[in-house]
C-alpha positions as a Python dict, from the first residue, in 0.01 Angstrom:
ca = {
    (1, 'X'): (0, 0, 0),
    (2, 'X'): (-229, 133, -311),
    (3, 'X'): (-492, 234, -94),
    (4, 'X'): (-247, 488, 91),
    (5, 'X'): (-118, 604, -252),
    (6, 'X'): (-512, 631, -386),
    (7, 'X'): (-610, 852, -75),
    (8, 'X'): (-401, 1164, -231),
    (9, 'X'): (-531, 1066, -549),
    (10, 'X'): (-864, 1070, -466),
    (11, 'X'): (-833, 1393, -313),
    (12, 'X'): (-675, 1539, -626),
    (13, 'X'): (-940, 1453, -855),
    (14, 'X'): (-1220, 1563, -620),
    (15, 'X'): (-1057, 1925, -607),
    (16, 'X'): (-979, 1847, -1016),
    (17, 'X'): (-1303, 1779, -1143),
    (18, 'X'): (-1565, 1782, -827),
    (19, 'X'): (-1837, 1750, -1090),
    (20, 'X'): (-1715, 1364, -1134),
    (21, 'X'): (-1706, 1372, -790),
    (22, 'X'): (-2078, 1411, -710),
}
């Protein structure tokens, strides 16, 4: 169930910090 709950997350720090993301 953490990997449905890490989708959003993962999301949020992309749009957050999308430098980190590259």
């Amino acid at each position: 169930m953490e990997q449905l709950r890490a989708v959003p997350i993962y999301s949020n720090l992309k749009m957050l910090r999308p430098k980190f993301a590259l």
